[in-house]
Amino acid sequence: MLTVERNRPMASSISPIKDNSIYTVRNFNLWYGADHALNDICMDIPTNKVTAIIGPSGCGKSTYIKALNRMVELVPSVKMTGSIDYNGQNIFNPKFKVEELRTSVGMVFQKPNPFPKSIYENVVYGPKIHGIKKKQILDEVVEKSLKGAALWDEVKDRLHENAFGLSGGQQQRLCIARCLAIEPDVILMDEPTSALDPISTLKVEELVQSLKKEYSIVIVTHNMQQAARISDNTAFFLNGEVIEYNKTDQIFSNPTDKRTEDYITGRFG
Amino acid sequence: MNLVDKQLVKNKMGMRLIRNKLIKQLFLMATLFAIIILGTLLYRIFTQGIGYLDWEFFLSFASRFPEEAGIKAAIIGSLWLMAITAPISLILGVGTAIFLEEYASKNKWTRFIQMNISNLAGVPSIVFGLLGLTVFVRLLEMGRSIIAGGLTMSLLILPIIVVASQEAIRSVPNDQYEASFAMGATKWQTIRRVVLPAAIPGILTGGILALSRAIGETAPLLMIGALTFIAYLPENIWSGFTVMPIQIFNWTSRPQEEFHYVAAAGIIVLLVMLLIMNSIAVFIRNKFSKRY
């Protein structure tokens, strides 16, 4: 009886801490066609913390955070059940506007994807589509966002040059700045450093640390050391399920599930 | 035991290398054949036509006398035709492409429409002429006017523009859409601010190439009854008209030999016009195309 309990603990930890949650996810299932990609996810995301999601390739981590801002709907043949509440509102409610959700939930992608425009135009893209036209405000947004993304000093003299002239790491920080420019509450990061060199990775990681004072951050990562370094809470995903979700130091020092232990000690994945 | 017989490999080596060289010569000859034919054609046209090519030629109307014949009415006619064809075919073509790529759900109906658009691009131009004659000239009673000709030409190049625009839109990487949508942009904002700016070089290139096809087309306009001999300029879109290829066709079918030289001069003008349009297309493609 006890061994069974130990090998298959409840997907118990809906939330590792009793704290304000910005997201409440309950019994969330997602299929790509017939492929059951996410299975009964129950997972809260706390406000102003860094939540890391780890797990082997194809376990549904990216799918999960793309569901949080409904970007996953861009994939045709996607089907979902269950609920995701953002600030107490169900994001799948037909009355809930997806554009509004994505305005307060920014996203940074795996591969830096700046627009083929100037650095300035990249940052003001978000404010502009939301109807902010005043040059003076836009200028301030650019400075604040680029400073927020620790890129200002490197690019302040060439704001009107094409963003494609930046290095990969700078492009990724530009994408973070572009995301900050709409002043979101949550930032979703989908393996933001997997295409970057170690030094750029370090800069992005430092950035995440400084951003969590103002933003709730969810970061998907392949890199377990990264999760251990920068996150407050960590969720381990496997085959579309949350195996374990707990405080990061707890997960890495004393995992309750055998599979989590196997994964973080590098026995598979 | 060796499965590969080294001696055999050695024996065959010489033959393989010779064949390799022969094939290269064969393809070179295929290319040269085309170039030589083109060169001969250009040489013949220039030697025949250059003598008749002067300012008078551009400023005169058609005439019974070869020395007085000019291409003025045809050039202006072609320009009028383009003024109708270009906006109509571009607006309808790009609109269709955007709808098919961005809005239409991918089901068997859109696949059916897609297939038919591609097929339309291969329909002989005379068939479009027949359609123009039936619908625009007779049914809508537009007569043998510029508007009827322009609409017919628009139909002719519409499929080409749709296909080229679709290709251009499809070449915009997915991560650009994601970046825009993830910031709360609507579909239209994404299309207008991200997709179209990136696709415009491809769309314009395809559009200009399609228009240069329209400017050289004769058959559909003969079908709808464009004039072959006029001594006035069109006044509005309801006027009768002629265009350069028809004028050239008319000259070449005259019995007097001098008119063949006039025709050659007309061909030079048409070729130069096409060359300019194609150069603009190449320029746009090289200058504005975005690399990701």
Short mmCIF file of C-alpha atoms in Angstrom, two decimals, chain A residues 43-250:
data_model
loop_
_atom_site.label_atom_id
_atom_site.label_comp_id
_atom_site.label_asym_id
_atom_site.label_seq_id
_atom_site.Cartn_x
_atom_site.Cartn_y
_atom_site.Cartn_z
CA MET A 43 -1.52 23.55 -12.10
CA ASP A 44 -1.62 27.04 -10.63
CA ILE A 45 0.87 29.69 -11.56
CA PRO A 46 1.79 32.08 -8.75
CA THR A 47 2.02 35.84 -9.20
CA ASN A 48 5.44 37.48 -9.41
CA LYS A 49 7.41 34.26 -9.32
CA VAL A 50 9.44 32.42 -11.88
CA THR A 51 7.82 29.11 -12.72
CA ALA A 52 10.01 26.71 -14.67
CA ILE A 53 8.65 23.84 -16.71
CA ILE A 54 11.08 21.02 -17.40
CA GLY A 55 10.75 17.68 -19.11
CA PRO A 56 12.02 15.69 -22.06
CA SER A 57 11.27 16.63 -25.68
CA GLY A 58 7.70 16.08 -26.76
CA CYS A 59 6.31 16.04 -23.22
CA GLY A 60 3.95 18.95 -23.85
CA LYS A 61 5.84 21.80 -22.13
CA SER A 62 5.66 24.14 -25.10
CA THR A 63 2.09 23.15 -25.83
CA TYR A 64 1.20 23.96 -22.26
CA ILE A 65 2.57 27.50 -22.21
CA LYS A 66 1.16 28.16 -25.66
CA ALA A 67 -2.22 27.22 -24.25
CA LEU A 68 -1.78 29.88 -21.56
CA ASN A 69 -2.04 32.66 -24.16
CA ARG A 70 -4.10 30.57 -26.58
CA MET A 71 -1.36 30.68 -29.21
CA VAL A 72 -1.85 26.93 -29.51
CA GLU A 73 -5.07 27.66 -31.35
CA LEU A 74 -3.02 28.71 -34.38
CA VAL A 75 -2.44 25.00 -34.93
CA PRO A 76 -5.37 23.62 -36.88
CA SER A 77 -7.05 20.47 -35.50
CA VAL A 78 -6.41 21.41 -31.89
CA LYS A 79 -9.07 20.36 -29.37
CA MET A 80 -9.23 21.33 -25.70
CA THR A 81 -11.29 20.55 -22.58
CA GLY A 82 -11.06 21.78 -19.01
CA SER A 83 -10.45 25.29 -17.87
CA ILE A 84 -7.68 27.84 -17.65
CA ASP A 85 -8.57 30.87 -15.54
CA TYR A 86 -6.51 34.01 -15.88
CA ASN A 87 -7.14 36.42 -13.00
CA GLY A 88 -10.31 34.50 -12.28
CA GLN A 89 -11.67 34.61 -15.82
CA ASN A 90 -11.91 31.57 -18.05
CA ILE A 91 -9.80 32.36 -21.10
CA PHE A 92 -11.85 30.00 -23.27
CA ASN A 93 -15.06 31.85 -22.53
CA PRO A 94 -16.38 33.11 -25.88
CA LYS A 95 -16.78 36.57 -24.34
CA PHE A 96 -13.12 36.68 -23.39
CA LYS A 97 -11.14 38.43 -26.10
CA VAL A 98 -7.97 36.63 -27.06
CA GLU A 99 -6.33 39.89 -28.15
CA GLU A 100 -6.88 41.27 -24.65
CA LEU A 101 -5.37 38.16 -23.07
CA ARG A 102 -2.28 38.40 -25.25
CA THR A 103 -1.91 42.06 -24.39
CA SER A 104 -1.41 41.24 -20.73
CA VAL A 105 0.41 37.97 -21.35
CA GLY A 106 3.55 38.49 -23.42
CA MET A 107 5.55 35.73 -25.02
CA VAL A 108 9.17 35.14 -25.97
CA PHE A 109 9.90 32.35 -28.40
CA GLN A 110 12.58 29.72 -28.76
CA LYS A 111 14.16 31.28 -31.83
CA PRO A 112 14.60 35.06 -31.75
CA ASN A 113 11.95 36.38 -34.14
CA PRO A 114 12.35 40.12 -34.56
CA PHE A 115 10.50 41.76 -37.44
CA PRO A 116 12.62 42.82 -40.42
CA LYS A 117 12.28 46.43 -39.27
CA SER A 118 14.43 48.82 -37.26
CA ILE A 119 15.10 48.17 -33.58
CA TYR A 120 12.84 51.10 -32.73
CA GLU A 121 10.00 49.84 -34.91
CA ASN A 122 10.29 46.39 -33.38
CA VAL A 123 9.81 47.72 -29.87
CA VAL A 124 6.92 50.04 -30.72
CA TYR A 125 5.07 47.38 -32.72
CA GLY A 126 2.97 46.35 -29.72
CA PRO A 127 2.08 49.86 -28.49
CA LYS A 128 1.29 50.92 -32.05
CA ILE A 129 -1.17 48.12 -32.72
CA HIS A 130 -2.89 49.06 -29.49
CA GLY A 131 -3.37 52.56 -30.78
CA ILE A 132 -0.57 54.54 -29.11
CA LYS A 133 0.61 57.07 -31.67
CA LYS A 134 2.29 59.91 -29.75
CA LYS A 135 5.94 60.04 -30.70
CA GLN A 136 6.95 61.23 -27.25
CA ILE A 137 5.27 58.30 -25.50
CA LEU A 138 6.64 55.82 -28.01
CA ASP A 139 10.16 57.18 -27.49
CA GLU A 140 9.80 56.66 -23.75
CA VAL A 141 8.41 53.16 -24.25
CA VAL A 142 11.43 52.26 -26.39
CA GLU A 143 13.92 53.51 -23.82
CA LYS A 144 12.13 51.90 -20.87
CA SER A 145 11.64 48.55 -22.63
CA LEU A 146 15.18 48.34 -23.95
CA LYS A 147 16.53 49.25 -20.52
CA GLY A 148 14.24 46.63 -19.02
CA ALA A 149 15.70 44.06 -21.38
CA ALA A 150 19.27 45.18 -20.63
CA LEU A 151 19.83 46.12 -24.25
CA TRP A 152 19.63 49.92 -24.16
CA ASP A 153 23.35 50.63 -23.75
CA GLU A 154 24.25 48.37 -26.66
CA VAL A 155 21.76 49.79 -29.15
CA LYS A 156 20.89 53.33 -28.07
CA ASP A 157 23.01 54.82 -30.87
CA ARG A 158 21.53 52.70 -33.62
CA LEU A 159 17.86 52.48 -32.84
CA HIS A 160 16.92 52.98 -36.46
CA GLU A 161 19.10 50.25 -37.86
CA ASN A 162 17.64 46.93 -38.93
CA ALA A 163 17.15 44.49 -36.07
CA PHE A 164 18.64 41.71 -38.17
CA GLY A 165 22.04 43.32 -37.73
CA LEU A 166 22.02 42.37 -34.04
CA SER A 167 23.62 39.20 -32.73
CA GLY A 168 21.41 36.26 -31.79
CA GLY A 169 21.54 37.08 -28.09
CA GLN A 170 20.77 40.74 -28.72
CA GLN A 171 17.88 39.76 -30.98
CA GLN A 172 16.43 37.63 -28.22
CA ARG A 173 16.72 40.48 -25.72
CA LEU A 174 15.09 42.73 -28.33
CA CYS A 175 12.21 40.26 -28.47
CA ILE A 176 12.00 40.49 -24.68
CA ALA A 177 12.00 44.29 -24.94
CA ARG A 178 9.27 44.10 -27.58
CA CYS A 179 7.29 41.96 -25.19
CA LEU A 180 7.85 44.40 -22.27
CA ALA A 181 6.68 47.30 -24.43
CA ILE A 182 3.04 46.28 -24.07
CA GLU A 183 3.54 46.21 -20.29
CA PRO A 184 2.20 42.70 -19.69
CA ASP A 185 1.59 41.08 -16.31
CA VAL A 186 2.86 37.68 -17.36
CA ILE A 187 5.76 36.73 -19.61
CA LEU A 188 5.77 33.28 -21.14
CA MET A 189 9.18 32.11 -22.32
CA ASP A 190 9.46 29.09 -24.55
CA GLU A 191 13.05 27.87 -24.24
CA PRO A 192 14.32 31.41 -24.71
CA THR A 193 18.00 30.50 -24.46
CA SER A 194 18.16 27.28 -26.43
CA ALA A 195 19.40 29.10 -29.55
CA LEU A 196 21.88 31.28 -27.68
CA ASP A 197 25.53 31.03 -26.72
CA PRO A 198 26.47 30.70 -23.01
CA ILE A 199 27.18 34.41 -22.48
CA SER A 200 23.91 35.52 -24.03
CA THR A 201 22.19 32.81 -22.03
CA LEU A 202 23.68 34.21 -18.85
CA LYS A 203 22.43 37.70 -19.73
CA VAL A 204 18.92 36.44 -20.40
CA GLU A 205 18.96 34.51 -17.14
CA GLU A 206 20.04 37.60 -15.19
CA LEU A 207 17.28 39.46 -16.96
CA VAL A 208 14.68 36.93 -15.87
CA GLN A 209 15.84 37.38 -12.27
CA SER A 210 15.38 41.13 -12.44
CA LEU A 211 12.06 40.92 -14.29
CA LYS A 212 10.33 38.77 -11.72
CA LYS A 213 9.89 41.73 -9.38
CA GLU A 214 7.30 43.13 -11.73
CA TYR A 215 6.18 40.19 -13.82
CA SER A 216 4.99 36.65 -13.37
CA ILE A 217 7.24 34.51 -15.54
CA VAL A 218 6.69 31.04 -16.89
CA ILE A 219 9.77 29.59 -18.53
CA VAL A 220 10.04 26.35 -20.43
CA THR A 221 13.55 25.01 -20.45
CA HIS A 222 15.51 22.01 -21.55
CA ASN A 223 18.28 22.94 -19.27
CA MET A 224 17.81 21.70 -15.72
CA GLN A 225 20.63 23.78 -14.30
CA GLN A 226 18.87 26.79 -15.72
CA ALA A 227 15.62 25.86 -14.04
CA ALA A 228 17.49 25.31 -10.77
CA ARG A 229 19.28 28.65 -11.09
CA ILE A 230 16.47 30.98 -11.93
CA SER A 231 13.10 29.57 -10.90
CA ASP A 232 11.13 29.66 -7.67
CA ASN A 233 8.91 26.72 -8.57
CA THR A 234 9.42 23.92 -11.02
CA ALA A 235 6.99 21.58 -12.74
CA PHE A 236 8.17 18.33 -14.27
CA PHE A 237 6.20 17.25 -17.32
CA LEU A 238 6.25 13.77 -18.82
CA ASN A 239 4.10 12.47 -21.65
CA GLY A 240 1.61 15.29 -21.31
CA GLU A 241 1.18 15.01 -17.54
CA VAL A 242 2.43 17.04 -14.62
CA ILE A 243 4.42 14.50 -12.68
CA GLU A 244 5.61 16.78 -9.96
CA TYR A 245 5.18 20.46 -9.22
CA ASN A 246 6.94 21.96 -6.26
CA LYS A 247 9.37 24.53 -4.98
CA THR A 248 12.47 24.36 -7.11
CA ASP A 249 14.92 23.48 -4.34
CA GLN A 250 12.52 20.76 -3.21
#
